Amino acid sequence: MAARRRFSAFSAALLLLGLAVSVSGQRPERGDEIPPEDKRSGYHFISRETQAMQDDDLANPGSLWVLEGEELWRKGAGAAGKSCADCHREAATSMKGVAARSPAFATRAGRVINLEQRINYCRVDHQQAAPFAYESRELLALTAYVGHQSRGMPMRVAIDGPARPFFEAGRTVFLTRSGQFNLSCAQCHEDHWNQQLRGLPISQGHGNAYPAYRLEWQTLGSLQRRLRNCNTAVRAEPYPYGAQEYVNLELFLAWRARGLPVETPGVRR
Amino acid sequence: MAKALIRMPAEAKKGEVIEIKILISHPMETGYRRDAMGQPIPRHIVNRFVCRYNGEVVFQAELFPAIAANPFLSFFTVATDSGEVLLQWTDDQGHTESETVRLTVV
């Protein structure tokens, strides 16, 4: 009895100590242990030639999608015959910062949704059109166009209030081992970033350049496509496109990348 | 779909060397791949590119399957007279696309 009391007093003291440490901000949060001064966009882990490709809008093939997105932005669609521009006017002002704040909680959906899903909500609700398929050329083009309006702005998603449980679920995905290789995201991108994997440096796993043109894909792709690649690489079965697990993970990653500039459309190897 | 992005000066001095850059939107399917059902995917690439400056060919190229999707070409010519620069490319399905850019020589 006495021993138990002593033990609980001891664990209460430990708990208090833990609280004090986290309140003073000394201890980094799980899944976010890279100090702010060491935070690097994936841009720093690609070759100089690939960086040059991203930097020059003419050499960056992602520009083709941005241009197509601009056409779609002004084109009427669906039973309502409305275009994005009919409501949102100039994307350069109305969409500025939107990608930096995505994914975000949507009251209408009752959950956190990403930029692709936000665009499709508009399509269904306001244009009364069929939603675009994930990874379709149109959805990538519009996402790239909207994302491009936030280029250079620091990532800053909200993780408080109703977004909190989705954020924590995303963190769990990030920290959970999976696949035949039994690896979590954190084991590569937190613990071993900048070390070599098949001759190439491992990035920190930030999604601030997506949708991005990957040379391996020879096309533009969404962050979820990239996440599916990671799943397959550790021999885990990927979730389907649009799965809430991915959206939660996207939210966690966006928070983890806070402060890094949006690079959409980035170029990656 | 935007078919290409082009960058070249709108104005140049007579005798000046100008650079013309073009990013062509094209899948450049090699013909060596198979789809999910194991069927070969037919080759579909831009196989020829020509640039005419006031009707005269100043640059032309043959393209091959090893060239990446959305090919990026860059070449030079000498500005002689004001006129039109015609950029034209043809793919395996016989589609020919072209863009014309006006160049003023001062």
Coordinates of C-alpha atoms in Angstrom, one line a residue:
Chain A
M1 CA 0.0 0.0 0.0
A2 CA 2.7 2.4 1.1
A3 CA 4.8 1.3 -1.9
R4 CA 2.0 2.0 -4.2
R5 CA 1.4 5.4 -2.8
R6 CA 5.0 6.2 -3.1
F7 CA 4.9 5.1 -6.7
S8 CA 1.9 7.2 -7.6
A9 CA 3.5 10.2 -5.9
F10 CA 6.6 9.6 -8.0
S11 CA 4.7 9.3 -11.3
A12 CA 2.7 12.4 -10.5
A13 CA 5.9 14.3 -10.0
L14 CA 7.2 12.9 -13.3
L15 CA 4.0 14.0 -15.0
L16 CA 4.3 17.5 -13.6
L17 CA 7.9 17.6 -14.8
G18 CA 6.8 16.5 -18.2
L19 CA 4.1 19.2 -18.3
A20 CA 6.6 21.8 -17.2
V21 CA 9.0 20.8 -20.0
S22 CA 6.4 20.9 -22.7
V23 CA 4.9 24.2 -21.5
S24 CA 8.2 25.9 -21.6
G25 CA 8.6 24.5 -25.2
Q26 CA 12.0 22.8 -24.4
R27 CA 11.1 19.4 -25.7
P28 CA 10.2 19.1 -29.3
E29 CA 6.9 17.4 -30.1
R30 CA 6.9 13.8 -31.4
G31 CA 7.4 13.6 -35.1
D32 CA 8.8 17.2 -35.1
E33 CA 12.2 16.8 -33.7
I34 CA 14.2 18.6 -36.4
P35 CA 15.2 22.0 -34.9
P36 CA 13.7 25.0 -36.9
E37 CA 17.1 26.1 -38.0
D38 CA 17.8 22.7 -39.6
K39 CA 14.5 22.5 -41.4
R40 CA 15.1 22.1 -45.2
S41 CA 12.7 21.9 -48.1
G42 CA 13.1 19.0 -50.4
Y43 CA 14.6 21.5 -52.7
H44 CA 17.9 21.2 -50.8
F45 CA 18.1 17.4 -51.5
I46 CA 17.8 17.5 -55.3
S47 CA 20.6 18.1 -57.8
R48 CA 21.6 21.6 -58.8
E49 CA 20.3 20.9 -62.3
T50 CA 16.9 20.0 -61.0
Q51 CA 16.9 23.1 -58.8
A52 CA 17.6 25.2 -61.9
M53 CA 14.7 23.5 -63.6
Q54 CA 12.3 24.5 -60.8
D55 CA 13.7 28.0 -60.6
D56 CA 13.1 28.9 -64.3
D57 CA 9.4 29.0 -65.0
L58 CA 10.0 28.2 -68.6
A59 CA 12.1 25.1 -67.9
N60 CA 9.8 24.0 -65.1
P61 CA 7.2 21.6 -66.8
G62 CA 4.8 22.3 -63.9
S63 CA 4.2 25.6 -65.6
L64 CA 2.2 23.8 -68.3
W65 CA -0.3 22.7 -65.6
V66 CA -0.4 26.1 -64.0
L67 CA -1.3 27.6 -67.4
E68 CA -4.0 24.9 -68.0
G69 CA -5.3 25.6 -64.5
E70 CA -5.7 29.2 -65.3
E71 CA -7.7 28.3 -68.4
L72 CA -10.0 26.0 -66.3
W73 CA -10.3 28.8 -63.7
R74 CA -12.0 31.0 -66.2
K75 CA -14.1 28.3 -67.9
G76 CA -17.7 27.8 -66.9
A77 CA -18.6 24.2 -65.9
G78 CA -21.5 22.1 -64.7
A79 CA -25.2 22.6 -64.7
A80 CA -24.7 26.0 -63.1
G81 CA -22.4 27.1 -65.9
K82 CA -20.3 29.0 -63.5
S83 CA -16.5 29.3 -63.6
C84 CA -14.2 29.6 -60.6
A85 CA -13.6 33.2 -61.5
D86 CA -17.3 34.1 -61.4
C87 CA -17.2 33.7 -57.6
H88 CA -13.6 34.1 -56.7
R89 CA -12.6 36.7 -59.3
E90 CA -8.8 37.0 -59.7
A91 CA -7.0 34.0 -58.2
A92 CA -3.9 36.2 -57.6
T93 CA -5.7 37.9 -54.8
S94 CA -8.5 35.5 -53.7
M95 CA -6.4 32.4 -53.7
K96 CA -3.2 33.9 -52.2
G97 CA -2.3 32.0 -49.1
V98 CA -4.9 29.3 -49.5
A99 CA -2.4 26.5 -50.3
A100 CA -0.2 27.7 -47.3
R101 CA -3.2 27.0 -45.1
S102 CA -4.2 23.7 -46.6
P103 CA -5.4 21.1 -45.5
A104 CA -8.0 22.8 -43.3
F105 CA -11.1 21.9 -41.4
A106 CA -14.3 22.3 -43.5
T107 CA -17.5 22.7 -41.6
R108 CA -19.5 21.6 -44.7
A109 CA -17.5 18.3 -44.8
G110 CA -17.2 17.9 -41.0
R111 CA -13.6 16.9 -41.4
V112 CA -10.2 18.2 -42.6
I113 CA -9.9 18.3 -46.4
N114 CA -7.0 19.0 -48.7
L115 CA -6.8 21.5 -51.6
E116 CA -7.9 18.9 -54.2
Q117 CA -11.0 18.0 -52.1
R118 CA -11.7 21.7 -51.6
I119 CA -11.7 22.3 -55.3
N120 CA -14.0 19.3 -55.9
Y121 CA -16.5 20.6 -53.2
C122 CA -16.8 23.8 -55.1
R123 CA -17.3 21.9 -58.3
V124 CA -20.1 19.8 -56.9
D125 CA -21.8 22.5 -54.7
H126 CA -21.4 25.6 -56.8
Q127 CA -20.8 24.5 -60.4
Q128 CA -23.1 21.4 -60.0
A129 CA -20.6 19.4 -61.9
A130 CA -19.2 15.9 -61.4
P131 CA -16.0 16.0 -59.2
F132 CA -12.7 15.6 -61.0
A133 CA -11.0 12.2 -60.4
Y134 CA -8.0 12.2 -58.2
E135 CA -4.8 12.6 -60.2
S136 CA -6.8 13.7 -63.3
R137 CA -5.1 16.3 -65.4
E138 CA -7.8 18.8 -64.7
L139 CA -7.6 18.4 -60.9
L140 CA -3.8 18.6 -60.9
A141 CA -4.0 21.7 -63.1
L142 CA -6.4 23.6 -60.9
T143 CA -4.6 22.5 -57.7
A144 CA -1.3 23.6 -59.3
Y145 CA -2.8 26.9 -60.3
V146 CA -4.3 27.7 -56.9
G147 CA -1.2 26.4 -55.2
H148 CA 1.0 28.7 -57.4
Q149 CA -0.8 31.8 -56.0
S150 CA 0.8 31.1 -52.6
R151 CA 4.3 30.6 -54.0
G152 CA 6.9 31.9 -51.5
M153 CA 4.5 32.2 -48.7
P154 CA 5.3 30.3 -45.5
M155 CA 3.3 27.1 -44.7
R156 CA 1.0 27.8 -41.9
V157 CA -1.9 25.4 -41.2
A158 CA -4.3 25.6 -38.3
I159 CA -4.2 22.5 -36.0
D160 CA -6.4 23.8 -33.2
G161 CA -10.1 23.5 -32.5
P162 CA -11.9 20.9 -34.7
A163 CA -8.7 20.2 -36.7
R164 CA -6.9 18.8 -33.7
P165 CA -8.1 15.2 -33.7
F166 CA -7.3 15.0 -37.5
F167 CA -3.9 16.4 -36.8
E168 CA -3.2 13.9 -34.0
A169 CA -4.4 11.0 -36.3
G170 CA -2.0 12.3 -38.9
R171 CA 0.8 12.3 -36.4
T172 CA 0.0 8.7 -35.6
V173 CA 0.2 7.7 -39.2
F174 CA 3.6 9.4 -39.4
L175 CA 4.9 7.5 -36.4
T176 CA 3.4 4.1 -37.1
R177 CA 5.6 1.4 -38.5
S178 CA 4.1 -0.3 -41.6
G179 CA 4.9 -2.7 -44.4
Q180 CA 7.1 -5.7 -44.7
F181 CA 10.1 -3.4 -44.0
N182 CA 8.3 -2.3 -40.8
L183 CA 9.3 1.4 -41.2
S184 CA 7.5 4.5 -40.1
C185 CA 7.8 7.9 -41.9
A186 CA 9.7 9.2 -39.0
Q187 CA 12.4 6.6 -39.1
C188 CA 13.6 7.9 -42.5
H189 CA 12.5 11.5 -42.6
E190 CA 13.1 12.4 -38.9
D191 CA 15.9 10.1 -37.8
H192 CA 18.0 9.7 -41.0
W193 CA 17.5 12.7 -43.2
N194 CA 20.4 13.7 -45.3
Q195 CA 21.8 10.2 -45.0
Q196 CA 22.1 8.1 -48.2
L197 CA 19.5 5.8 -49.4
R198 CA 20.3 4.1 -52.8
G199 CA 23.0 6.7 -53.3
L200 CA 20.6 9.7 -52.8
P201 CA 20.1 11.8 -49.7
I202 CA 16.9 11.2 -47.8
S203 CA 14.8 14.4 -47.5
Q204 CA 13.0 15.6 -44.4
G205 CA 9.7 14.7 -46.0
H206 CA 8.1 18.1 -46.5
G207 CA 5.2 18.5 -48.9
N208 CA 5.6 22.2 -49.6
A209 CA 6.4 21.8 -53.4
Y210 CA 3.3 19.7 -54.3
P211 CA 1.7 19.2 -56.7
A212 CA 5.2 18.7 -58.1
Y213 CA 6.7 17.5 -61.3
R214 CA 8.7 14.4 -60.6
L215 CA 11.2 13.4 -63.2
E216 CA 10.6 9.8 -62.3
W217 CA 6.9 10.2 -63.1
Q218 CA 7.5 12.4 -66.2
T219 CA 4.4 14.3 -65.1
L220 CA 2.9 16.4 -62.3
G221 CA 1.6 14.5 -59.3
S222 CA -0.2 15.2 -56.0
L223 CA 1.3 14.8 -52.6
Q224 CA -0.9 11.7 -52.1
R225 CA 0.7 10.1 -55.1
R226 CA 4.1 10.7 -53.5
L227 CA 2.9 9.3 -50.2
R228 CA 1.7 6.2 -51.9
N229 CA 5.2 5.8 -53.4
C230 CA 6.6 5.9 -49.9
N231 CA 4.1 3.2 -48.7
T232 CA 5.0 1.0 -51.7
A233 CA 8.7 1.5 -51.0
V234 CA 8.4 0.0 -47.5
R235 CA 6.2 -2.7 -49.0
A236 CA 3.0 -1.5 -47.4
E237 CA -0.3 -1.4 -49.1
P238 CA -1.1 2.2 -50.0
Y239 CA -4.4 3.7 -48.9
P240 CA -6.8 4.7 -51.8
Y241 CA -6.6 8.2 -53.2
G242 CA -8.4 10.7 -51.1
A243 CA -8.3 8.4 -48.0
Q244 CA -8.8 10.4 -44.7
E245 CA -5.5 8.8 -43.4
Y246 CA -3.6 10.6 -46.2
V247 CA -5.4 13.9 -45.6
N248 CA -4.6 13.7 -41.9
L249 CA -1.0 12.9 -42.7
E250 CA -1.0 15.9 -45.2
L251 CA -2.2 18.1 -42.3
F252 CA 0.5 16.8 -40.0
L253 CA 3.2 17.2 -42.6
A254 CA 2.1 20.8 -43.5
W255 CA 2.3 21.7 -39.8
R256 CA 5.7 20.0 -39.6
A257 CA 6.8 22.1 -42.6
R258 CA 5.5 25.3 -41.1
G259 CA 7.6 28.3 -42.1
L260 CA 8.9 26.7 -45.3
P261 CA 7.9 28.5 -48.4
V262 CA 5.2 27.0 -50.8
E263 CA 7.1 26.0 -54.0
T264 CA 4.2 24.8 -56.1
P265 CA 4.8 23.6 -58.7
G266 CA 8.1 22.2 -57.6
V267 CA 10.4 19.8 -59.5
R268 CA 11.6 16.7 -57.8
R269 CA 13.8 13.8 -58.9
Chain B
M1 CA -4.0 22.3 -72.5
A2 CA -1.3 24.8 -73.1
K3 CA 0.6 23.3 -75.9
A4 CA 3.9 25.0 -75.3
L5 CA 5.7 27.7 -73.5
I6 CA 8.0 29.9 -75.5
R7 CA 10.6 32.5 -74.5
M8 CA 12.4 34.8 -76.9
P9 CA 13.0 38.5 -77.1
A10 CA 10.3 40.6 -78.8
E11 CA 12.9 43.1 -79.9
A12 CA 16.5 42.7 -81.0
K13 CA 19.3 44.7 -82.6
K14 CA 20.3 43.8 -86.2
G15 CA 23.0 41.2 -86.1
E16 CA 22.3 40.3 -82.5
V17 CA 22.4 36.6 -81.4
I18 CA 19.1 35.7 -79.8
E19 CA 18.1 32.7 -77.8
I20 CA 14.8 30.9 -78.4
K21 CA 13.5 28.5 -75.7
I22 CA 10.5 26.3 -76.0
L23 CA 8.9 23.8 -73.5
I24 CA 6.5 21.5 -75.5
S25 CA 3.7 19.8 -73.7
H26 CA 3.8 16.1 -74.8
P27 CA 3.8 12.7 -73.1
M28 CA 6.7 11.4 -75.2
E29 CA 5.6 7.8 -74.8
T30 CA 8.6 5.7 -75.7
G31 CA 6.9 2.6 -77.1
Y32 CA 8.9 0.4 -74.8
R33 CA 6.5 0.3 -72.0
R34 CA 3.5 -2.0 -71.3
D35 CA 0.2 -1.1 -69.6
A36 CA -1.3 -2.8 -66.6
M37 CA -2.7 -5.6 -68.8
G38 CA 0.7 -6.3 -70.3
Q39 CA -0.2 -4.8 -73.7
P40 CA 2.6 -2.7 -75.3
I41 CA 1.8 1.1 -75.2
P42 CA 2.4 2.4 -78.8
R43 CA 5.1 4.9 -79.3
H44 CA 3.9 8.5 -79.3
I45 CA 6.6 11.1 -79.4
V46 CA 7.3 14.4 -81.1
N47 CA 9.6 13.2 -83.8
R48 CA 10.3 16.5 -85.6
F49 CA 10.8 20.1 -84.7
V50 CA 11.4 23.0 -87.1
C51 CA 11.9 26.7 -86.6
R52 CA 11.5 29.1 -89.5
Y53 CA 12.5 32.7 -89.4
N54 CA 10.7 34.6 -92.1
G55 CA 10.3 31.3 -94.0
E56 CA 13.9 30.2 -93.7
V57 CA 14.8 27.2 -91.6
V58 CA 17.1 28.3 -88.8
F59 CA 16.9 25.3 -86.6
Q60 CA 15.5 21.8 -87.0
A61 CA 15.7 18.6 -84.9
E62 CA 14.8 15.0 -85.0
L63 CA 13.6 13.7 -81.6
F64 CA 13.9 10.1 -80.3
P65 CA 12.2 8.0 -77.6
A66 CA 15.0 8.7 -75.1
I67 CA 14.0 12.3 -74.8
A68 CA 11.9 13.1 -71.7
A69 CA 8.3 14.0 -71.6
N70 CA 7.5 17.7 -72.1
P71 CA 10.8 18.3 -74.1
F72 CA 12.6 21.6 -73.6
L73 CA 14.6 22.9 -76.5
S74 CA 16.9 25.9 -76.6
F75 CA 18.7 27.3 -79.7
F76 CA 20.2 30.5 -81.1
T77 CA 19.8 32.5 -84.3
V78 CA 20.9 35.9 -85.6
A79 CA 18.3 38.7 -85.8
T80 CA 18.4 39.9 -89.4
D81 CA 15.0 41.5 -90.2
S82 CA 11.7 42.1 -88.5
G83 CA 9.3 39.3 -89.1
E84 CA 7.8 36.1 -87.8
V85 CA 9.5 33.2 -86.1
L86 CA 7.4 30.0 -86.7
L87 CA 8.0 27.1 -84.4
Q88 CA 6.4 23.8 -85.6
W89 CA 6.5 20.3 -84.3
T90 CA 4.9 17.0 -85.4
D91 CA 4.2 13.8 -83.4
D92 CA 3.8 10.1 -84.2
Q93 CA 0.0 10.5 -84.6
G94 CA 0.6 13.0 -87.3
H95 CA -0.5 16.1 -85.2
T96 CA 1.3 19.2 -86.2
E97 CA 1.3 22.1 -83.8
S98 CA 2.7 25.5 -84.4
E99 CA 3.3 28.8 -82.7
T100 CA 4.3 32.1 -84.2
V101 CA 6.2 34.8 -82.4
R102 CA 6.7 38.3 -83.8
L103 CA 10.3 39.6 -83.7
T104 CA 11.1 43.3 -84.3
V105 CA 14.6 44.2 -85.4
V106 CA 15.7 47.7 -84.7

